[in-house]
Coordinates of C-alpha atoms and ligand atoms in Angstrom, one line a residue:
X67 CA -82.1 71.9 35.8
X68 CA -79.9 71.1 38.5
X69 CA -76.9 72.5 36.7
X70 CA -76.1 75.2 34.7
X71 CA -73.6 72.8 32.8
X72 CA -73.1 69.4 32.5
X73 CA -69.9 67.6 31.0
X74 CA -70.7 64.4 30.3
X75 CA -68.5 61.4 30.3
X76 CA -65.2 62.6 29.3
X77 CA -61.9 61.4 30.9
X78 CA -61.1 64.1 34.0
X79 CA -57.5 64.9 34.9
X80 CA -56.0 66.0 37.7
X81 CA -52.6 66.3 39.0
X82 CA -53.4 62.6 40.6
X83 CA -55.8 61.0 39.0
X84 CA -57.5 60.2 35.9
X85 CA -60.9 59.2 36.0
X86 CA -64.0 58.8 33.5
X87 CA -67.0 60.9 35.4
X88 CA -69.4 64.0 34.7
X89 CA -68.0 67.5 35.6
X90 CA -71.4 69.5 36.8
X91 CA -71.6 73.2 37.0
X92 CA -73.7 76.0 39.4
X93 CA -72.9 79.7 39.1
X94 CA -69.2 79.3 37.3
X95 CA -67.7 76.4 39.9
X96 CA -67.3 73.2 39.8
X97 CA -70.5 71.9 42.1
X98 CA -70.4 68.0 41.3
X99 CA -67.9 65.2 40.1
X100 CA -69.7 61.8 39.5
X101 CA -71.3 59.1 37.5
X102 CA -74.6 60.1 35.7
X103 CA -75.1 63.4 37.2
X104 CA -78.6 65.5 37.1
X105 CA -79.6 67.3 33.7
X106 CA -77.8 70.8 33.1
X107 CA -79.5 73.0 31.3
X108 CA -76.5 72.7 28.9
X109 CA -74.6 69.7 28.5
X110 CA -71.6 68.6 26.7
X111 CA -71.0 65.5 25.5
X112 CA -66.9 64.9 25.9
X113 CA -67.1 61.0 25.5
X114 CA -64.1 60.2 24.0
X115 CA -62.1 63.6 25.0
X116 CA -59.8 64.9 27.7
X117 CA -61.3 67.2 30.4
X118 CA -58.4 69.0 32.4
X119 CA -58.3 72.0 34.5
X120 CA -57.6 75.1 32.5
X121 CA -53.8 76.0 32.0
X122 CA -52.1 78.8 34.5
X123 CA -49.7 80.2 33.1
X124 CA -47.1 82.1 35.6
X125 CA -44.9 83.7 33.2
X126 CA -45.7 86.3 30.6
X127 CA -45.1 89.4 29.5
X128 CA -48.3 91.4 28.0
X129 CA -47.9 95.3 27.6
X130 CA -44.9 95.7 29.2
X131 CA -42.2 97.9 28.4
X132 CA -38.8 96.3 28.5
X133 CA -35.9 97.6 29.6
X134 CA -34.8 97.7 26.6
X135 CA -37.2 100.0 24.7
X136 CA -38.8 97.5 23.2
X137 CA -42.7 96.6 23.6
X138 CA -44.5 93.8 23.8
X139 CA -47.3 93.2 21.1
X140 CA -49.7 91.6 23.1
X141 CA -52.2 93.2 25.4
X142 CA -54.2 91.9 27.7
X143 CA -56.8 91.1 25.2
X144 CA -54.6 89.1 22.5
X145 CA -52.7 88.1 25.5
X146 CA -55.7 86.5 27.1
X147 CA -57.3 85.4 23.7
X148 CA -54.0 83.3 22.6
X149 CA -54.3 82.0 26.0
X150 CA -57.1 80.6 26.1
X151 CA -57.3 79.2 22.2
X152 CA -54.3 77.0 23.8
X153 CA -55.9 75.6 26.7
X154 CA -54.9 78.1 29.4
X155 CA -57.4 80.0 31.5
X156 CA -55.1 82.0 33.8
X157 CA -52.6 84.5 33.3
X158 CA -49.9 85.6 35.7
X159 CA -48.4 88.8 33.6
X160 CA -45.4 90.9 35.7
X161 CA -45.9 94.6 37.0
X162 CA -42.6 96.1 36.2
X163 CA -41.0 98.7 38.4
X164 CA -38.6 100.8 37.1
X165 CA -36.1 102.1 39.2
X166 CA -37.4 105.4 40.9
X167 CA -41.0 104.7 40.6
X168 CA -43.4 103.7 43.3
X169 CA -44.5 99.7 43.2
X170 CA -47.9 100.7 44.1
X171 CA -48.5 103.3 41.1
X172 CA -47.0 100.4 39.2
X173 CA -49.5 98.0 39.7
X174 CA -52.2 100.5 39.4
X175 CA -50.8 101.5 35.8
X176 CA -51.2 97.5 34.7
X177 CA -54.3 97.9 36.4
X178 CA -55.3 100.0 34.3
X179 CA -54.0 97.9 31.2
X180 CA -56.1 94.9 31.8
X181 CA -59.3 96.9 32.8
X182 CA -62.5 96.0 30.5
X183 CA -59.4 93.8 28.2
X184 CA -58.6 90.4 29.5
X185 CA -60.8 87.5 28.4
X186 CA -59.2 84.8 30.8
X187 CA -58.8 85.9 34.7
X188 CA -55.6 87.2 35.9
X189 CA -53.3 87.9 38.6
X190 CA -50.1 90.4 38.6
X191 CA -46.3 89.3 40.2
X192 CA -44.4 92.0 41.2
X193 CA -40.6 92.9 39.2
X194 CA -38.9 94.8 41.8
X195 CA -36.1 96.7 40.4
X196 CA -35.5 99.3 43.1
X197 CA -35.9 97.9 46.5
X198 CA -35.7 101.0 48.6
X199 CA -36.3 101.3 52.1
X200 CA -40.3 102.6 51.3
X201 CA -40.2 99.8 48.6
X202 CA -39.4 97.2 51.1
X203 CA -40.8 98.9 54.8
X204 CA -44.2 100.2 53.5
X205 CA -45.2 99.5 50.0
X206 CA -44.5 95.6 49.7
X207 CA -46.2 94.4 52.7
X208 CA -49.6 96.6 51.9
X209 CA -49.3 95.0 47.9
X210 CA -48.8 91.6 49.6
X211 CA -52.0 92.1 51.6
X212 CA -53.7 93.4 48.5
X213 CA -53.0 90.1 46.4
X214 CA -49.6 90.3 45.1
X215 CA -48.3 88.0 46.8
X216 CA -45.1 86.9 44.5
X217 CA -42.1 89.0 42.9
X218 CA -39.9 88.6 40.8
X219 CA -36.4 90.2 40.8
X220 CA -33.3 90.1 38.4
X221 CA -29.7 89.2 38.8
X222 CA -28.8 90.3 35.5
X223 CA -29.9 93.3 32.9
X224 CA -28.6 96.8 33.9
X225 CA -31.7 98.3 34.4
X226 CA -33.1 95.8 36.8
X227 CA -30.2 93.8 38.6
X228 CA -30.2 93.4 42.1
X229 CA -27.0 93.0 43.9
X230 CA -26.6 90.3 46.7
X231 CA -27.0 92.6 49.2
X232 CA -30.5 94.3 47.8
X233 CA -32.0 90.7 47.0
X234 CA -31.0 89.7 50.5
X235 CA -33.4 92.7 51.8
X236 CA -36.0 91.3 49.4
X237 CA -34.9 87.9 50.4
X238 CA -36.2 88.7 54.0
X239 CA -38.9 90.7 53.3
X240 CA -40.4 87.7 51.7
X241 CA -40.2 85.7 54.6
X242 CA -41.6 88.3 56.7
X243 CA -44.8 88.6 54.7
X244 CA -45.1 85.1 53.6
X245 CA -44.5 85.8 50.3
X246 CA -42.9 83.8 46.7
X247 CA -39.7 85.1 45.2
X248 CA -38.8 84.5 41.4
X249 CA -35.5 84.6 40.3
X250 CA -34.1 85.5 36.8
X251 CA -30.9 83.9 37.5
X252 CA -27.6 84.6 35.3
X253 CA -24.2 86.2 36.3
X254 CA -24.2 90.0 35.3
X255 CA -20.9 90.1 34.5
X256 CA -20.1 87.4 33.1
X257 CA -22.4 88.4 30.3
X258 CA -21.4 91.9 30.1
X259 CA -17.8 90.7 30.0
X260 CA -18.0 88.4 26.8
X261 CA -20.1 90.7 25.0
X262 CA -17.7 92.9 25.4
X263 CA -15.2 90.6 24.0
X264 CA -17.1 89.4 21.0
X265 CA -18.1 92.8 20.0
X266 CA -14.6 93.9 20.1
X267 CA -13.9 90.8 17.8
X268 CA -16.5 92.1 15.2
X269 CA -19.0 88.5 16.5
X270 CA -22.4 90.7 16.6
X271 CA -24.8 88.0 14.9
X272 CA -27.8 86.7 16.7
X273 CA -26.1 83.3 17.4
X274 CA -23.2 85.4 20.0
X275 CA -25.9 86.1 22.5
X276 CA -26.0 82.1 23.2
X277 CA -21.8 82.6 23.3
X278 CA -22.1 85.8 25.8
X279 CA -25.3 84.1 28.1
X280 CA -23.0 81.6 28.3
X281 CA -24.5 78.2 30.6
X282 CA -21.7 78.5 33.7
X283 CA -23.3 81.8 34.0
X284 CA -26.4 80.5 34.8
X285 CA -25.2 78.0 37.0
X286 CA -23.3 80.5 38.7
X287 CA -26.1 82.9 39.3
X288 CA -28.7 79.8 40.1
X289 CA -25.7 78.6 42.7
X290 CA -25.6 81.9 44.9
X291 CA -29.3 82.9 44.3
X292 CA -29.9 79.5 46.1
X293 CA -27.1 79.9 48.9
X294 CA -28.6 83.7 49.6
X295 CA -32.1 82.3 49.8
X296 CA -31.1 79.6 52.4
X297 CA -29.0 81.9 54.2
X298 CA -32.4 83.7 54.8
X299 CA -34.7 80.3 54.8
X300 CA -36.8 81.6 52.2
X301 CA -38.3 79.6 49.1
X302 CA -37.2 80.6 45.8
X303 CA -38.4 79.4 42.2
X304 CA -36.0 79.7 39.6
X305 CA -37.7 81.1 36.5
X306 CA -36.8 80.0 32.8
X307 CA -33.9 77.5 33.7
X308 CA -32.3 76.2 30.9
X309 CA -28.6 74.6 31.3
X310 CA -27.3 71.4 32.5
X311 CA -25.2 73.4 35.3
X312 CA -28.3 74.9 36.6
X313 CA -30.7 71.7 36.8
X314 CA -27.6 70.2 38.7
X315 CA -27.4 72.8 41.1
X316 CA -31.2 73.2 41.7
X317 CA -31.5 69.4 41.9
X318 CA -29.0 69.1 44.1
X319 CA -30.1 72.2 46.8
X320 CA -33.8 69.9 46.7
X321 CA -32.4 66.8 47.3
X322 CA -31.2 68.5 50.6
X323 CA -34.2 69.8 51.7
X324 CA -33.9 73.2 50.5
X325 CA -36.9 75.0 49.3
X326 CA -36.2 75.7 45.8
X327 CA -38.8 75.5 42.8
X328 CA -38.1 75.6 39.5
X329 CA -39.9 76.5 35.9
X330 CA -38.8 75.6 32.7
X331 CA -40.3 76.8 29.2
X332 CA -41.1 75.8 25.7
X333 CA -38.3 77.4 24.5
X334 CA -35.7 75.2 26.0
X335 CA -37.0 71.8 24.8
X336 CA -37.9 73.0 21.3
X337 CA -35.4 75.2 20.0
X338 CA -31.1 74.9 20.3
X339 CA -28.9 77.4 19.4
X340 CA -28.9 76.2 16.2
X341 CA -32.2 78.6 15.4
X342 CA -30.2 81.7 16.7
X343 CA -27.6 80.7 14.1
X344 CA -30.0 81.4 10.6
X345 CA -28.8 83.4 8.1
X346 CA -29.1 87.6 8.6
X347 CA -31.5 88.8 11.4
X348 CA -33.8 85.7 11.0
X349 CA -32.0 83.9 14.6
X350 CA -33.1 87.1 16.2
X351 CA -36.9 85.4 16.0
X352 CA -35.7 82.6 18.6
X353 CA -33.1 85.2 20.7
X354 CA -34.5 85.0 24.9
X355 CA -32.7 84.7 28.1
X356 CA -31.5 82.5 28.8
X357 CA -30.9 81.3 25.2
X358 CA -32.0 77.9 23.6
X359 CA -28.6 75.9 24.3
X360 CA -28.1 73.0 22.7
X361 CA -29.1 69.2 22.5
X362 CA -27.7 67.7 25.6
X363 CA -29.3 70.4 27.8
X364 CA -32.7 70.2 25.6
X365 CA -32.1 66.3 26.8
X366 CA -31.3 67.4 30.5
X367 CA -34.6 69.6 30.8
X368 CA -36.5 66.9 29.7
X369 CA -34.9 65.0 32.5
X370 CA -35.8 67.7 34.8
X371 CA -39.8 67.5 34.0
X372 CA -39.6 63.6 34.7
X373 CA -37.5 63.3 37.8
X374 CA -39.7 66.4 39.7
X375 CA -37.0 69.1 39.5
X376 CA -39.3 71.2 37.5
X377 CA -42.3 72.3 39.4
X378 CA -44.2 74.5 36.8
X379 CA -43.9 74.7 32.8
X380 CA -44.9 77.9 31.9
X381 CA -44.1 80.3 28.3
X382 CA -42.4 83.2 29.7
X383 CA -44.5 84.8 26.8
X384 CA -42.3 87.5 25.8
X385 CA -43.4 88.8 22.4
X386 CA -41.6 91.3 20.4
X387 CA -42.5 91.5 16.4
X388 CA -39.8 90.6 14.1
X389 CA -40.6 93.2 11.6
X390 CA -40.9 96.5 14.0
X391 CA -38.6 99.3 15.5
X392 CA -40.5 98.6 19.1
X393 CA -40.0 94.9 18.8
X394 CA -36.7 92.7 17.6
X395 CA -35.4 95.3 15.9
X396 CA -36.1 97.9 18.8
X397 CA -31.7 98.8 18.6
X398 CA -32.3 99.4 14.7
X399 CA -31.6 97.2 11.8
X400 CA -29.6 94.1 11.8
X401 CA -28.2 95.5 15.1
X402 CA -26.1 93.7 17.4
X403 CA -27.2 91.2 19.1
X404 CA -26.9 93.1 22.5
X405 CA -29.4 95.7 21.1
X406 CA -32.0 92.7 20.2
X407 CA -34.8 92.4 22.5
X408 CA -34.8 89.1 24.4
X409 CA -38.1 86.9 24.3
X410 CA -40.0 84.8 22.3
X411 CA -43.8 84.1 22.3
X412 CA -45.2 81.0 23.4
X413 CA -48.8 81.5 25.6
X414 CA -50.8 79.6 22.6
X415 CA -48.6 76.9 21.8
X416 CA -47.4 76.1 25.7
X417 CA -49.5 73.1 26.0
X418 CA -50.3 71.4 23.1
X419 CA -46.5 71.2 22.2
X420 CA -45.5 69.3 25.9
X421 CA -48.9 67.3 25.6
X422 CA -47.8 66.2 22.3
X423 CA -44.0 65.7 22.6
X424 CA -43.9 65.1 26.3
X425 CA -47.3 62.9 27.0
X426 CA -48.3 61.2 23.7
X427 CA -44.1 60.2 23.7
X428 CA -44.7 58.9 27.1
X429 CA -41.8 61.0 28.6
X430 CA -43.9 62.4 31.3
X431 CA -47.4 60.9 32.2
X432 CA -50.4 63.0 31.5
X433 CA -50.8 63.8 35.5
X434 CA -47.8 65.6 35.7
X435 CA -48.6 67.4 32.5
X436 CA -51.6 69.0 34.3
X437 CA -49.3 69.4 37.4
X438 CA -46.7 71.1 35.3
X439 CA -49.0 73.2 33.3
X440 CA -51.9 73.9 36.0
X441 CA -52.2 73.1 39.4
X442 CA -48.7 73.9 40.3
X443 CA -48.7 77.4 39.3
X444 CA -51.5 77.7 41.0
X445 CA -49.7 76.2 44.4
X446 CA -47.3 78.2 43.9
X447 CA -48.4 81.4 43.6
X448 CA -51.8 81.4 46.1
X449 CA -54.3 80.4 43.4
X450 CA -54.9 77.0 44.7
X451 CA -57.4 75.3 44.8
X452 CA -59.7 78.2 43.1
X453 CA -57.7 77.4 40.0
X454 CA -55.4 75.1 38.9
X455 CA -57.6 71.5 39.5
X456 CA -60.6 70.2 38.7
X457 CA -62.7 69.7 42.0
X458 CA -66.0 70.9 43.9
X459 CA -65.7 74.2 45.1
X460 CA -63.1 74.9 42.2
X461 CA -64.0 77.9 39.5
X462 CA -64.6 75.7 36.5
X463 CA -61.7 77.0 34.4
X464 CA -61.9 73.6 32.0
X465 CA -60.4 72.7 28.8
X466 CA -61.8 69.7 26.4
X467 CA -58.7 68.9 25.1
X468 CA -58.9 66.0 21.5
X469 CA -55.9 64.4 21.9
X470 CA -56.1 63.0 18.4
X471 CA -56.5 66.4 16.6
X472 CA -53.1 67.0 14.5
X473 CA -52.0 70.4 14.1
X474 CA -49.7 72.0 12.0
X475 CA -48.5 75.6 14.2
X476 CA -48.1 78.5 12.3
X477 CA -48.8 82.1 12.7
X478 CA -52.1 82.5 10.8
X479 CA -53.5 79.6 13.4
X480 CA -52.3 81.4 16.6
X481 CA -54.2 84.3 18.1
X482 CA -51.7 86.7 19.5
X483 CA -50.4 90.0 17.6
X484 CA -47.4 88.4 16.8
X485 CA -45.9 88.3 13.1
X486 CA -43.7 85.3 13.5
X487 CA -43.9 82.2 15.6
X488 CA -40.5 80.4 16.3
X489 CA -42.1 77.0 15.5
X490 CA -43.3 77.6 12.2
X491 CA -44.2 74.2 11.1
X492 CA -44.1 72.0 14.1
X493 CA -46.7 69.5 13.9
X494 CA -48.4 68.8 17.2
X495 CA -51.1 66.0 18.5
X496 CA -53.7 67.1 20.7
X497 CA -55.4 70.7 21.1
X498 CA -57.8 71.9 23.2
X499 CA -61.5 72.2 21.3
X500 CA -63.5 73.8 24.5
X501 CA -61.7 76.1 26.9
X502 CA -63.6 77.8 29.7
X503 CA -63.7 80.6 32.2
X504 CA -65.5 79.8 35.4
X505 CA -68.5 78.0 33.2
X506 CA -68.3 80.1 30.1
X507 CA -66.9 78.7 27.1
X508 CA -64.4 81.5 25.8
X509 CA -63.6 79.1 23.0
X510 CA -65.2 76.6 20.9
X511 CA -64.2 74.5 18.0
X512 CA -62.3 77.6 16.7
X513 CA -64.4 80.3 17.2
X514 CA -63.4 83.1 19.7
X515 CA -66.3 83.4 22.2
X516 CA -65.6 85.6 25.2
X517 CA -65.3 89.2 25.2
X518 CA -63.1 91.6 26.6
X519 CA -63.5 92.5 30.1
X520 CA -64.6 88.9 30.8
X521 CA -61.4 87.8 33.1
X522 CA -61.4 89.4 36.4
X523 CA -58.5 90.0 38.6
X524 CA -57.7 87.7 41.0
X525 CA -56.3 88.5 44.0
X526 CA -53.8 85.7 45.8
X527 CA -53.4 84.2 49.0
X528 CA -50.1 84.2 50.5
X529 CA -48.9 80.4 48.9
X530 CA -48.0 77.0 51.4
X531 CA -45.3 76.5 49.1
X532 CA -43.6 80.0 50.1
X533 CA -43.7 79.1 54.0
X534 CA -39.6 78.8 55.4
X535 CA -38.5 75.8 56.4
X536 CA -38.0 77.3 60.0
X537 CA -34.3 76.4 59.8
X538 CA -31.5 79.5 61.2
X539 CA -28.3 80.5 60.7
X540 CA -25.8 79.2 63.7
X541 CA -29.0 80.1 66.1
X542 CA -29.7 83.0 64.3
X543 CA -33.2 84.2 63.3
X544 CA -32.7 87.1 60.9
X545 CA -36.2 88.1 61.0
X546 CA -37.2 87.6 64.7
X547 CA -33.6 88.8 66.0
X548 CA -33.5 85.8 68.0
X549 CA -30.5 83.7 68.9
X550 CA -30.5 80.8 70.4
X551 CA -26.9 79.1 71.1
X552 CA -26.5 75.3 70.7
Ligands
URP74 O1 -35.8 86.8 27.0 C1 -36.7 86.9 27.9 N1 -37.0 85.8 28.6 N2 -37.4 88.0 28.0 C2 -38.3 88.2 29.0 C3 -37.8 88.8 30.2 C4 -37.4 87.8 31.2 O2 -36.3 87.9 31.7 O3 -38.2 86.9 31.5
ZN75 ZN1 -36.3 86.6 33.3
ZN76 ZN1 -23.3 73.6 21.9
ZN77 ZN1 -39.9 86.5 31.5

């Protein structure tokens, strides 16, 4: 046979096009796109089915400790497994400094996490909480030649917040190494402030943390995490955005040539504040940061997606159990909400909920779903084109999606370690019924087929879409030293 795989005749998607052809396969890539391609010595037939690239998705948490206390319960192996039962096929899971400890014996500790676990391939981003001199001089610039080639830092959460002045250093280090910077934007004090308040007032339900994260503090923080970064001509992407003031103020820095990305999540078209407001603990299930918000900025994210201000749609899988001292209820008992850890979960369900209410509603077309979803994340973090499209030379990281197959979610479907999911019930249209790994099938018609230790670590190039824009301050180039008067 000429190829180890054949796909015949379904409908191929990619970021541009759509087009009915064969996908053939040699030694797990992509090797031939056309019309009646050369037997495989396995063939599938997808007549009638979707065939898009396998999902990336950039944001998750998997067996990381949080800052506060609480741990995730997924590993790389239910992480991976959930993954890939929803169409996705790449991970991009955070190393997490802590302050004190060295970045490099943090990435070797994840290392050491996903070793012999995942079943879909993987790359790590970097959470720099303590940018010291070593951090930023030695260590970040080695880790960026190694394949971490994206960070993320905070503007918000004691234990991790930069000030200005630290994420300016980071800021510049970025552009010095080529590097992407991701940006958990919302105003420290604000937050701290108000919680203050409402806790002095006796207001410690679930539903306060949407009062306390309230939206102007996320438009503040998006606001100045943009001006910093074009102070320093770096590219930014702003993770998890969720209010109106924010969209405005990332919209507004693109429409003037700034180079600012942005993500968005499941959470923030499929849940309002309303789900925080349940009776007892039970809004703690739906409690991240930024919060749901509520129908007019679920209506201005959708917006977002269609008019190109979001670049990537990804979970920002962040699963704590409902029912466990190292998950929701990590600060005790129907605890305040301050002492609730933030995240929901979302890897398994990413996809099939935006295909459904975003591409069967006709709200965004099905080629931006795969842009959203795949080949962006991939541009943007140094994937691309490995991963993230379907073309020759690609892996062949492929889901067979049905987009007629209805679907009711609900925990005892989904194949993370979670006990709760927050959309219980939500029926969807189209799921993925093949999902491979660079020509394996890791999951078929409901049966779990890959094994752990299957995904490899993948190392990224330094991304396109992090290069400066080459502009300087007044003359000023912070990084050369040059100064050039005009
Ligand atoms: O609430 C959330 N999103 N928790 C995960 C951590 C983060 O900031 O992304
Ligand atoms: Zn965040
Ligand atoms: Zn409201
Ligand atoms: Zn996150």
């Amino acid at each position: 046979a000429d190829f180890d795989l054949v796909i015949r005749g379904g409908t191929v998607v990619t970021a541009s096009d759509t087009i009915v052809c064969d996908v053939g396969v040699k030694d797990g890539v992509i090797a031939a796109l056309g019309s009646k391609l050369a037997k495989g010595a396995k063939e599938i037939d997808a007549t009638g089915k979707l065939v898009l690239p396998g999902g990336i998705d950039s944001h998750v948490h998997v067996d990381q400790l949080s800052s506060s206390g609480a741990y995730t319960a997924d590993t790389f192996l239910s992480g991976t497994r959930s993954a890939m039962c929803g169409g996705t096929t790449g991970i991009i899971p955070f190393a997490a400094q802590f302050k004190g400890q060295s970045l490099r014996k943090t990435v070797e500790d994840y290392h050491a996490k996903a070793d012999g676990q995942a079943m879909t391939d993987y790359a790590f981003h970097l959470i720099i909480s303590d940018p010291t001199e070593s951090v930023i001089g030695q260590e970040l610039p080695a880790l960026i030649k190694d394949g971490y080639t994206s960070f993320k830092i905070y503007l918000t959460y004691d234990a991790l917040k930069l000030n200005d002045r630290q994420f300016l250093e980071v800021l510049a280090a970025a552009r010095r190494e080529g590097a992407m910077v991701m940006v958990h934007a919302e105003n420290h004090d604000m937050i701290a402030w108000l919680s203050e308040k409402l806790l002095e007032f006796g207001h410690t339900a679930p539903k306060f943390h949407r009062v306390a994260h309230a939206n102007i503090a996320e438009g503040e923080a998006t606001n100045r995490a943009i001006a910093l970064a074009e102070l320093v001509d770096q590219p930014i992407l702003m993770v998890h955005v969720s209010a109106k003031e924010a969209i405005e103020r990332i919209r507004a820095a693109k429409a003037r040539g700034v180079k600012v990305y942005a993500e968005t999540c499941p959470q923030y078209l499929f849940l309002t504040e309303d789900d925080l407001d349940k009776d007892g603990f039970e809004g703690a299930k739906c409690m991240c940061s930024p919060p749901p918000r509520d129908k007019d900025n679920q209506e201005f994210v959708w917006q977002g997606l269609a008019d190109g201000t979001f670049d990537v749609f990804s979970s920002d899988h962040a699963p704590y159990r409902y029912d466990s001292p190292t998950g929701k209820r990590v600060g005790g008992a129907d605890t305040s909400f301050k002492k609730v850890a933030n995240g929901v979960p979302g890897l398994e369900i990413r996809m099939p909920m935006l295909f459904s209410a975003g591409v069967l509603t006709g709200r965004i077309d099905i080629n931006k779903f795969v842009a959203l979803c795949c080949t962006n994340p991939a541009k943007m973090y140094g994937l691309y084109p490995r991963k993230g499209t379907i073309a020759v030379g690609a892996d062949a990281d492929i889901a067979i999606w049905d987009a007629e197959k209805k679907v009711t979610i609900s925990i005892d479907m989904l194949h993370d370690d979670m006990d709760y999911t927050p959309y219980e019930g939500h029926e969807v249209t189209g799921w993925p019924i093949i999902s491979m790994v660079r020509g394996a099938i890791v999951w078929n018609d409901g049966e779990v087929l890959a094994k752990p230790g299957d995904g490899k670590f993948l190392r990224c190039d330094v991304p396109a879409t992090a290069r400066p824009r080459g502009t300087s301050v007044h003359g000023f180039n912070p990084t050369s030293g040059d100064y050039i008067k005009f």
